[in-house]
Short mmCIF file of C-alpha atoms and ligand atoms in Angstrom, two decimals:
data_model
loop_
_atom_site.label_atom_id
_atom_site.label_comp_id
_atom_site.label_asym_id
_atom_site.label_seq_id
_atom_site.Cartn_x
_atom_site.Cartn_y
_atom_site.Cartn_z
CA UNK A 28 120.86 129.75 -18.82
CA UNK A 29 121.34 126.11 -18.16
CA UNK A 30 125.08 125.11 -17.68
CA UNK A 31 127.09 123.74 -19.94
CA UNK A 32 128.89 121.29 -17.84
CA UNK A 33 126.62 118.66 -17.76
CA UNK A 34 126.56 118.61 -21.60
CA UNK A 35 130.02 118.56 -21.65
CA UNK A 36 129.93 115.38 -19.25
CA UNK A 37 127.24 113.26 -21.86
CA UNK A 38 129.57 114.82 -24.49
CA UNK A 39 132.43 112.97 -22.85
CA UNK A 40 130.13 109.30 -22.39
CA UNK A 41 128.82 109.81 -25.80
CA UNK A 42 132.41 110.23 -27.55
CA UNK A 43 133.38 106.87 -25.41
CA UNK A 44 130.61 104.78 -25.50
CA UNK A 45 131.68 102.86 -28.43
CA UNK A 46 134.53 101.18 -26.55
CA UNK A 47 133.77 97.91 -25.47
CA UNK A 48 137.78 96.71 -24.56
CA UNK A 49 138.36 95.11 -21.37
CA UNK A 50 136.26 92.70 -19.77
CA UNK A 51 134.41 92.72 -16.50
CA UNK A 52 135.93 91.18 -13.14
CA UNK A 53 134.73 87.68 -12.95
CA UNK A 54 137.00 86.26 -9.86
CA UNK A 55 134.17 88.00 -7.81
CA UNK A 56 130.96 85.55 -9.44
CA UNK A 57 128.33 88.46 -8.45
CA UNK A 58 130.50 91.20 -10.40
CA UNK A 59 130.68 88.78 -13.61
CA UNK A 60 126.96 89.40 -13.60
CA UNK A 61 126.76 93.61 -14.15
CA UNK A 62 125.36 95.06 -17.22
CA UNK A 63 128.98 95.87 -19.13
CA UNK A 64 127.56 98.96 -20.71
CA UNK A 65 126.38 101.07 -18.14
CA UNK A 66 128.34 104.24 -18.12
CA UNK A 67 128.02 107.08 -15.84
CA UNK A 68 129.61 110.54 -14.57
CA UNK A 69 129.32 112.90 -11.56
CA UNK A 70 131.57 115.67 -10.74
CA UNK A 71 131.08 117.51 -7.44
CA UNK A 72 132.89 120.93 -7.21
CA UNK A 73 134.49 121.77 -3.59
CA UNK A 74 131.52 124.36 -3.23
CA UNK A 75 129.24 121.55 -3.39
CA UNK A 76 127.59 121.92 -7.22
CA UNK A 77 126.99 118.50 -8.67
CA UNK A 78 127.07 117.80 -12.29
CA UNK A 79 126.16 114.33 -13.42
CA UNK A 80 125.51 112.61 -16.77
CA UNK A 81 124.42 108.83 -17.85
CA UNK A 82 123.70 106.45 -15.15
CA UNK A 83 124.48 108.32 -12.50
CA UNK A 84 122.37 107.11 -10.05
CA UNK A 85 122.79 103.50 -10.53
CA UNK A 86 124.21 101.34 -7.27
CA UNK A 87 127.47 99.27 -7.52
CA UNK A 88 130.01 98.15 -4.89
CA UNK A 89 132.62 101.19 -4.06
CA UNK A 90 135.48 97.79 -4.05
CA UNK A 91 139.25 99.23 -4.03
CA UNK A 92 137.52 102.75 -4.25
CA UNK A 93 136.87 102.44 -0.35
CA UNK A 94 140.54 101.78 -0.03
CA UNK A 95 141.91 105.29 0.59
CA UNK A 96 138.64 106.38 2.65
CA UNK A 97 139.73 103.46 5.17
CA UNK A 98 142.75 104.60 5.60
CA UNK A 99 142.02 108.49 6.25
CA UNK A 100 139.59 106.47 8.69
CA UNK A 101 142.64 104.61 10.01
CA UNK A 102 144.64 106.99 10.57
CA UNK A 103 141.82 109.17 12.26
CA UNK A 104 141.60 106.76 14.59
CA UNK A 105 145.13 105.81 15.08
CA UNK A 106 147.43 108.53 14.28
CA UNK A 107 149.42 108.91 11.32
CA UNK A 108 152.62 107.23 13.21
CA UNK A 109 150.70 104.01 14.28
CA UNK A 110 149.11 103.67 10.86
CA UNK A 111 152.73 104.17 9.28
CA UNK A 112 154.30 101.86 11.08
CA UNK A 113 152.03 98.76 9.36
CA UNK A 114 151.57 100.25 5.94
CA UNK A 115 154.02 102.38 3.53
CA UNK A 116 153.03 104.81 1.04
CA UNK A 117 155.36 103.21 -1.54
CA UNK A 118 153.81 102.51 -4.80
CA UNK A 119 154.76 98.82 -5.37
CA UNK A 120 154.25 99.02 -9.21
CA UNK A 121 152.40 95.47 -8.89
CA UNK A 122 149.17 94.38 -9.58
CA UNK A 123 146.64 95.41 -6.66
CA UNK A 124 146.18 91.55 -5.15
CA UNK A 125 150.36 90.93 -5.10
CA UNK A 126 151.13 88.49 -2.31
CA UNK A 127 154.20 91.48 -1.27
CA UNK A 128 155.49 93.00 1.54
CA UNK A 129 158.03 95.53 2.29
CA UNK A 130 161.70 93.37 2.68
CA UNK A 131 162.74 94.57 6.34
CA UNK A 132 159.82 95.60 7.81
CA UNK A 133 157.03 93.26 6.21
CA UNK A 134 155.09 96.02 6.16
CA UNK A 135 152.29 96.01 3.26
CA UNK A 136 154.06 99.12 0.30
CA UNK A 137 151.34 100.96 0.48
CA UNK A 138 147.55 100.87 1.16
CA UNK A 139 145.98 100.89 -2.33
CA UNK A 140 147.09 97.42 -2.53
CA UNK A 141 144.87 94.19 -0.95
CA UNK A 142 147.73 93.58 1.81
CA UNK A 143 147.61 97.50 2.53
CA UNK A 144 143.96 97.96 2.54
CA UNK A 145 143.39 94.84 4.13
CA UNK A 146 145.84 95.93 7.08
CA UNK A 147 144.19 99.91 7.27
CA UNK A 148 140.86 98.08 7.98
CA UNK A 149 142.13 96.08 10.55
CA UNK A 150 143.44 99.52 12.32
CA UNK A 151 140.24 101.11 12.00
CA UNK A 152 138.40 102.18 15.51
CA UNK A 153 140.83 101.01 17.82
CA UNK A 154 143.18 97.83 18.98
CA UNK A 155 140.30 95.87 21.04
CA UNK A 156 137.75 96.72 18.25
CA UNK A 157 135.32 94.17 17.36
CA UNK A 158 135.31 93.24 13.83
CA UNK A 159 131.64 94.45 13.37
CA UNK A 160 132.79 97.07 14.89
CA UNK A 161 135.08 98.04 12.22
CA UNK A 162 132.92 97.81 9.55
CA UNK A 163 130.67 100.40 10.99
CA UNK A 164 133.04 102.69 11.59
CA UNK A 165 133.97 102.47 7.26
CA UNK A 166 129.66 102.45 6.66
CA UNK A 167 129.45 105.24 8.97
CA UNK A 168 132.41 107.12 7.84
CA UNK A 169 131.74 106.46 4.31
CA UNK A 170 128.02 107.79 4.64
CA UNK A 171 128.83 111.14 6.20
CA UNK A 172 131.12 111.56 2.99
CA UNK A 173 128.47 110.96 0.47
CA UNK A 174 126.45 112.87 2.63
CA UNK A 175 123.76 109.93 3.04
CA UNK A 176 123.08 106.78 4.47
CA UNK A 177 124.91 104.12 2.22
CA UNK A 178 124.58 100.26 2.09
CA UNK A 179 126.32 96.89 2.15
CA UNK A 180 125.49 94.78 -0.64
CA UNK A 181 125.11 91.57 0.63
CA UNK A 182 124.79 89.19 -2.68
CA UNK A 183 128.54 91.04 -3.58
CA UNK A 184 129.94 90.71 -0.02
CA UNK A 185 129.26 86.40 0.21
CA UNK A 186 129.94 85.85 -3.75
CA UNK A 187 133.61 87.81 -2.69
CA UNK A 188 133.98 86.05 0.36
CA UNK A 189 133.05 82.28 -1.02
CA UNK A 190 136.29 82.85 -3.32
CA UNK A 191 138.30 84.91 -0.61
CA UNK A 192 141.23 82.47 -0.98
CA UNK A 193 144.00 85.04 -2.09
CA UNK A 194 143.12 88.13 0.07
CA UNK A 195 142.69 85.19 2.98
CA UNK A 196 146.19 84.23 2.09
CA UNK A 197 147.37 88.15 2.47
CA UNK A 198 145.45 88.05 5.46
CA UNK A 199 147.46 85.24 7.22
CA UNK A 200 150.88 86.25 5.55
CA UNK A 201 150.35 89.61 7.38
CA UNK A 202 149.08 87.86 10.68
CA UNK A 203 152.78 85.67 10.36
CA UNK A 204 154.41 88.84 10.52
CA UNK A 205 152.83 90.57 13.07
CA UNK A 206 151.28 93.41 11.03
CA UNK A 207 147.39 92.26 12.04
CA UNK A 208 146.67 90.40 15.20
CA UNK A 209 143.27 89.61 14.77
CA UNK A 210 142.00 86.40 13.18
CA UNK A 211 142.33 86.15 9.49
CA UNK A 212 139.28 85.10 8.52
CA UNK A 213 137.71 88.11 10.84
CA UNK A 214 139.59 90.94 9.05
CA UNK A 215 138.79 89.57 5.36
CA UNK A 216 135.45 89.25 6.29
CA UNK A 217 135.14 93.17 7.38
CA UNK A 218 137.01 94.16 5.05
CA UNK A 219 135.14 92.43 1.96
CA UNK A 220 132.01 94.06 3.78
CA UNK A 221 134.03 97.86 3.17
CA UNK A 222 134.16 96.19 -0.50
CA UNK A 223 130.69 95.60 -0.85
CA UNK A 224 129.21 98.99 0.48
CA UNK A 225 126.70 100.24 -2.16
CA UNK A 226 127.36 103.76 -3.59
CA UNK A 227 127.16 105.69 -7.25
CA UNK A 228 128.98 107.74 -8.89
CA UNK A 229 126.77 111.20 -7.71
CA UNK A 230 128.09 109.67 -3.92
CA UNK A 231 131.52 109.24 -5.15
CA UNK A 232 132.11 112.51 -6.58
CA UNK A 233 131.02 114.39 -3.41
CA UNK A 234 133.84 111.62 -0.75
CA UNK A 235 136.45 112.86 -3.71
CA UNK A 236 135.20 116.59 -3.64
CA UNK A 237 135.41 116.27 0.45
CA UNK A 238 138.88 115.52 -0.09
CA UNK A 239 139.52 117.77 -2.87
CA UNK A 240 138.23 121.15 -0.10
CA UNK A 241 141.04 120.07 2.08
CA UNK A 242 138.40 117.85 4.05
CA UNK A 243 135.23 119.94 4.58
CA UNK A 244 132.09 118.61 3.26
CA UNK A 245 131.07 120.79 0.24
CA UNK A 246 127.28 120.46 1.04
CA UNK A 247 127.40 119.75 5.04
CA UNK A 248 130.32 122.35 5.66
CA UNK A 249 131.29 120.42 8.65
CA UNK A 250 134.63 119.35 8.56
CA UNK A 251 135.15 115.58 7.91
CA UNK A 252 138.54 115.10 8.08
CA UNK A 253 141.52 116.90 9.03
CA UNK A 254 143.20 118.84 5.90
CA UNK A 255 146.65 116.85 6.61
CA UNK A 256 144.79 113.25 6.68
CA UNK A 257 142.86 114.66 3.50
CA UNK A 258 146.66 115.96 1.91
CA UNK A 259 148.10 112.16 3.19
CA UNK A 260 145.19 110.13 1.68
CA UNK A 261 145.34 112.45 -1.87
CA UNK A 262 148.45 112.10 -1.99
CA UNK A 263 148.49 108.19 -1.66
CA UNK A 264 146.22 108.11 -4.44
CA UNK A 265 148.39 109.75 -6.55
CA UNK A 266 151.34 107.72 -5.75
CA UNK A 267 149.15 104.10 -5.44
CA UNK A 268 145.84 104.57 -6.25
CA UNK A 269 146.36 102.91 -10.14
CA UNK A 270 148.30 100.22 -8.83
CA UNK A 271 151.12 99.23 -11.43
CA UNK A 272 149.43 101.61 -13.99
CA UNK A 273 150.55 104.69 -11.38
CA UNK A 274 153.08 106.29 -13.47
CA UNK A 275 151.31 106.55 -16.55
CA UNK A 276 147.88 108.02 -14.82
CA UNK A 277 150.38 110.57 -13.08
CA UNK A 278 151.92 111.60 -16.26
CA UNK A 279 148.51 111.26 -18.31
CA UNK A 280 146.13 112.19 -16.09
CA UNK A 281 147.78 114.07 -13.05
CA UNK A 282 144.60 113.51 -10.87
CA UNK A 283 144.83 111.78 -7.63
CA UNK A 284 142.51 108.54 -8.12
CA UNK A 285 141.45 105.58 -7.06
CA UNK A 286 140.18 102.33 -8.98
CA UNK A 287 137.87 99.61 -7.99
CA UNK A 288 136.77 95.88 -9.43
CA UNK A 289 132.98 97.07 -9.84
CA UNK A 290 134.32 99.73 -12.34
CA UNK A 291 134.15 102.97 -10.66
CA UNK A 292 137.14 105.48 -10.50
CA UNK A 293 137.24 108.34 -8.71
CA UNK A 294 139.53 111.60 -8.71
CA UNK A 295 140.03 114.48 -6.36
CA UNK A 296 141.59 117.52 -7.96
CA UNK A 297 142.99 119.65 -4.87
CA UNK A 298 141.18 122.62 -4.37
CA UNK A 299 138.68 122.09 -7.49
CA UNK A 300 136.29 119.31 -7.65
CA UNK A 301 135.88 115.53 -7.04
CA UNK A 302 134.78 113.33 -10.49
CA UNK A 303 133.92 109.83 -10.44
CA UNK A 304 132.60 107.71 -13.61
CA UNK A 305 131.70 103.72 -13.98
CA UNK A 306 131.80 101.69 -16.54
CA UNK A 307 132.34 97.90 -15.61
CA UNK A 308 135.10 96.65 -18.31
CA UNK A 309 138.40 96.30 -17.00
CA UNK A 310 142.09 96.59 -18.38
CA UNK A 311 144.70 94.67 -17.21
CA UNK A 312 145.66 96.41 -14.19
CA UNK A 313 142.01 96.25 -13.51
CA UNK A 314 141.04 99.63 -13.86
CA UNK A 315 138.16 100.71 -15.81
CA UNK A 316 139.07 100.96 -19.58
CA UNK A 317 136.14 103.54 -20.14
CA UNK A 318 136.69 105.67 -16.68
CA UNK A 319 140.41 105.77 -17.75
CA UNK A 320 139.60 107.12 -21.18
CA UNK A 321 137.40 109.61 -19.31
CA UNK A 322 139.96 110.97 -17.16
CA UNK A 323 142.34 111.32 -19.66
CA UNK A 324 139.94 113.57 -22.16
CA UNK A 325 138.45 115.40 -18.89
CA UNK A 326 142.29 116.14 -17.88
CA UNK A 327 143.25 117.48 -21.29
CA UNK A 328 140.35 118.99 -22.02
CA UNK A 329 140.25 120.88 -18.60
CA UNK A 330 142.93 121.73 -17.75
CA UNK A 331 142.85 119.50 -14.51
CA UNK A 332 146.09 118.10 -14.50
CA UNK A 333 148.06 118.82 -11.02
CA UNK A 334 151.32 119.54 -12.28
CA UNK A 335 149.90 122.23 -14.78
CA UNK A 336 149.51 124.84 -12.24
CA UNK A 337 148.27 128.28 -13.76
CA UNK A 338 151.09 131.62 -12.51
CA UNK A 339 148.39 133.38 -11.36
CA UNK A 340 150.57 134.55 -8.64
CA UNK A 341 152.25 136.73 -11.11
CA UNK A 342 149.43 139.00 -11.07
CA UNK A 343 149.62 139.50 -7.55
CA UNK A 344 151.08 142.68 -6.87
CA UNK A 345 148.07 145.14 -9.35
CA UNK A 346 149.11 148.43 -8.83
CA UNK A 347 152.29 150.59 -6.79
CA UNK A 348 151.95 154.12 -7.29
CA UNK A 349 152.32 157.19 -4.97
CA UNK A 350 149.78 159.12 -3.80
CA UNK A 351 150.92 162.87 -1.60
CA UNK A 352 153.28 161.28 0.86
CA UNK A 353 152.67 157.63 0.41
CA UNK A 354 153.20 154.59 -1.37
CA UNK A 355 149.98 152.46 -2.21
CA UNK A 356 150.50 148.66 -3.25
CA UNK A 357 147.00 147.08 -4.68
CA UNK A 358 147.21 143.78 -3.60
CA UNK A 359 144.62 141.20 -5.44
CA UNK A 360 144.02 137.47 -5.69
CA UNK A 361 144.80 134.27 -3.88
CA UNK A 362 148.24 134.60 -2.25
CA UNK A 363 150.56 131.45 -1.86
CA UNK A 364 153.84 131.45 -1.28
CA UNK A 365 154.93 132.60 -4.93
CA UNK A 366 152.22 135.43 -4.85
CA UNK A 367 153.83 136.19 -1.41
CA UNK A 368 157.30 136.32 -2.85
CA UNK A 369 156.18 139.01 -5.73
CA UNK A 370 154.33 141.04 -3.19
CA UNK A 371 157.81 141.22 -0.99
CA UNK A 372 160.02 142.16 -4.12
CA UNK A 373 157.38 145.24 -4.57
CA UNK A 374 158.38 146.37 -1.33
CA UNK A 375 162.14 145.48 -1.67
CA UNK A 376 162.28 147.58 -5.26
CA UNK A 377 159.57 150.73 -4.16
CA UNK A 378 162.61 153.61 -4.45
CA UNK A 379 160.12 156.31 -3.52
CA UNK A 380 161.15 156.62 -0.20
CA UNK A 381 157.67 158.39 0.91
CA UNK A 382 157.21 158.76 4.52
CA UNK A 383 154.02 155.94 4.30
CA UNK A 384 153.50 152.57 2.63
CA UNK A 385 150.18 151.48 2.03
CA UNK A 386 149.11 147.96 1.64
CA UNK A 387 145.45 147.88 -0.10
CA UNK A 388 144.13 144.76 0.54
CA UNK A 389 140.79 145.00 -0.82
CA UNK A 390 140.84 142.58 -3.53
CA UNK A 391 142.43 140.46 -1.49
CA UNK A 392 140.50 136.84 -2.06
CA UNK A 393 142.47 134.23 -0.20
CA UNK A 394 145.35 134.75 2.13
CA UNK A 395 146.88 131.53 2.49
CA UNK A 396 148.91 130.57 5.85
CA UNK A 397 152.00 131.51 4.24
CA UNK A 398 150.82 134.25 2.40
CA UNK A 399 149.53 135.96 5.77
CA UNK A 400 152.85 135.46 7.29
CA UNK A 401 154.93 136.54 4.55
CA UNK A 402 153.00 139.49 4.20
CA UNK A 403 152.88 140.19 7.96
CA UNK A 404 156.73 139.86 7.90
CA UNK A 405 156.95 142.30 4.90
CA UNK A 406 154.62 144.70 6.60
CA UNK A 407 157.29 144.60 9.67
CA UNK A 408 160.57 145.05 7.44
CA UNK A 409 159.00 148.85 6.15
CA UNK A 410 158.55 149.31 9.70
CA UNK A 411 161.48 148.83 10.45
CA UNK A 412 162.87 150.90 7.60
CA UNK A 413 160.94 153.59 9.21
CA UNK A 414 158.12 153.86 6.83
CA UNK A 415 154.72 154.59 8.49
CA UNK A 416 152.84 151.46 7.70
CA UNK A 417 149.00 151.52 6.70
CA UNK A 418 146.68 148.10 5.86
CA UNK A 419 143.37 148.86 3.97
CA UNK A 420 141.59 145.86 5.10
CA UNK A 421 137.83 146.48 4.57
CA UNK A 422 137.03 142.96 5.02
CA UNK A 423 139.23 142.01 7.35
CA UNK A 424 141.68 139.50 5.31
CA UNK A 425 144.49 139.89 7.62
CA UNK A 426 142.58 139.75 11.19
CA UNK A 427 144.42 140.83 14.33
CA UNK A 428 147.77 141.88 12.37
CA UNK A 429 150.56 141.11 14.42
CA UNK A 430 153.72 141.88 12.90
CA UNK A 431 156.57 140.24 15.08
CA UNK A 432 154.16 137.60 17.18
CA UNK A 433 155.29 140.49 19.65
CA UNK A 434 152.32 143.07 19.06
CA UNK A 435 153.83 145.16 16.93
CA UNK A 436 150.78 146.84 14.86
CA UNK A 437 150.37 148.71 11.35
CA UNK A 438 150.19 152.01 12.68
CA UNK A 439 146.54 151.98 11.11
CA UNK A 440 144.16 149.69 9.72
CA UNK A 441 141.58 151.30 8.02
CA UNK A 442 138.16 150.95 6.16
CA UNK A 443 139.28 152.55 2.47
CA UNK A 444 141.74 154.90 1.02
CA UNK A 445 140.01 158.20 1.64
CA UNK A 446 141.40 157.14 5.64
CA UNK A 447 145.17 156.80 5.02
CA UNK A 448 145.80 159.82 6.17
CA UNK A 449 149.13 161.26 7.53
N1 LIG B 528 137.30 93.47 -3.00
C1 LIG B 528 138.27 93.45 -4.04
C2 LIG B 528 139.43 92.55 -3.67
O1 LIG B 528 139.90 92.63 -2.59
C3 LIG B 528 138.75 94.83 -4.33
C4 LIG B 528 139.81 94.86 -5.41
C5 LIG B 528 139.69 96.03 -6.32
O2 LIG B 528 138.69 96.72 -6.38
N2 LIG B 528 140.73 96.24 -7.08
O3 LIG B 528 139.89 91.73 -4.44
#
């Protein structure tokens, strides 16, 4: 069978092609020049299967979309303190090249926006870094995401940086204050060359899916970024990443995403897949009119939006019944903290009083760090009451089951239920 996603993608081009609104950025002269009707789509799912459809494979300059990359980058190399103290994660509800700062601190709101992104990229490697330096470290950093060497595209980078004058005027507004201390012209230069690094869509969708798996490559497996810089730079892109058209994405869409000049957009659905499209015509908040329309069908169509989480944890807790002297509780799924919750009010409301309780956690799929500990704590309340306490743990779910971080073991761990014994 061939799968039915990627028709679904050219179903999703094909139903939006006709839309020509929105015009193509023209303050950057090289950008004025790209075909307005290329339209592509690539979604990468956190296990690493890539789905593409149209012109997936065609090069364009990642722009704002290197924006929240920079700053995972940032605070990588800085700490999450250092990098807070020069830029906010305060949506500004302005457009993204707004000459603002914050009012007592001068800090940049957030940074989605020029002043922001402009100030991340000026944090990246370290305080004495040179500015070539710096751009490296974003080429380098961006590359390992898509999982291949990527580009600058020079015509892009000097066409942006002949007409520079507003993000040069950030840059020296932000210099008054004390937020950068290198030269100016230095910092827009570097970071117009983070602007300018070629990607495609197929390369965006796997940096979004990276983020999406908490930070682990989906293809590589190696671990990229650290799941709490991946969580802080989602979660910026949420609150930021459509500039002053945040709120209605978030209550449209509901996908963490991120918007550049060239056209592209990319989203990272926690947990599920990264999705990037491109299509070059702009709205007014300059973000692409096309990729927009894409995300909102894909959304509603999918199922993908964040805030429409599924109560699978209901479904937690399978079976209780009681077997010669003991009580058995089937355990099954992924277990969060409300799966965790329904698994503890099994135990609180078992009445049999039988001399054994028997968590079976065979078809157990995902513990998650809360789940393991309330479970662990659950397991140590029976004990308490007295009850013999037995884990079926065939694959090992719960490893090394410590029930009061003080030793205290299930009085047996065993392969299947034939072992419970007495
Ligand atoms: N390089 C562009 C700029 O700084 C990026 C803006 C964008 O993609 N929104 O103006």
């Amino acid at each position: 069978m061939r799968s039915p996603v990627p028709d679904y993608l050219q179903e999703v081009l094909d139903d939006l092609a006709h839309n020509r609104d929105g015009v193509v950025a023209d303050y950057i002269p090289e950008l004025a020049a790209a075909d307005p009707d290329v339209f592509g789509i690539a979604l990468t799912t956190v296990d690493g299967r890539t789905h593409v459809a149209g012109d997936a494979d065609l090069a364009f300059s990642i722009q704002s979309i290197s924006k929240p990359f920079a700053y995972a980058a940032a605070i990588i190399d800085r700490g999450l303190e250092a990098v807070e103290a020069k830029v906010g994660v305060e949506p500004s509800g302005e457009a993204f090249n707004e000459l603002s700062l914050e009012g007592e601190t001068r800090r940049p709101k957030n940074p989605m926006i020029n002043a922001g992104a402009i100030t991340a990229h000026h944090l990246l490697v370290g305080a004495a870094a040179r500015p070539e330096e710096r751009v490296e470290r974003a080429r380098s950093f961006f590359s390992e995401l898509a999982g291949r060497d990527l580009g600058i595209d020079e015509s892009v980078f000097s066409s942006e940086l002949d007409t520079a004058d507003r993000n040069l005027s950030i840059a020296h507004m932000l210099r008054n204050y004390g937020i950068i201390d290198a030269p100016a012209h230095d910092v827009v230069e570097g970071y117009t060359r983070q602007c300018s690094i070629e990607v495609t869509v197929r390369d965006l969708s796997l940096m979004g899916a990276t983020l999406a798996n908490g930070g682990v490559h989906p293809c590589s497996g190696r671990r990229v970024l650290s799941r709490a810089v991946a969580r802080q730079t989602m979660s910026v892109m949420a609150g930021c990443g459509m500039y002053d058209a945040a709120g209605r994405w978030l209550t449209t869409v509901g996908i963490p995403a991120k918007s550049g000049v060239a056209g592209g957009l990319l989203g990272a659905l926690p947990g599920q897949c990264g999705i990037a499209v491109l299509s070059p015509r702009l709205d007014d908040h300059g973000n692409s009119v096309r990729g927009v329309e894409a995300f909102r069908r894909m959304s509603a169509d999918m199922g993908m939006h964040l805030v429409d989480a599924e109560p699978y944890d209901a479904t937690v807790v399978r079976d209780v019944y009681v077997v010669d002297d003991a009580t058995v509780f089937v355990i099954q799924g992924t277990i969060q903290f409300g799966g965790a919750e329904s698994i503890l009010h099994a135990f609180e409301s078992d009445d049999t009083a039988t001399p054994a309780a028997v968590v079976d956690a065979t078809r157990i799929d995902h513990l998650s760090d809360v789940g393991r500990r309330m479970l662990l704590e659950g397991l140590r309340r029976l004990r308490l009451d007295g009850r013999r306490v037995v884990l079926v743990d065939p694959d090992t779910v719960l490893p090394e089951p410590d029930l009061d971080h003080d030793g205290m073991r299930p009085d047996a761990v065993v392969d299947d239920l034939t072992m419970i014994g007495g």
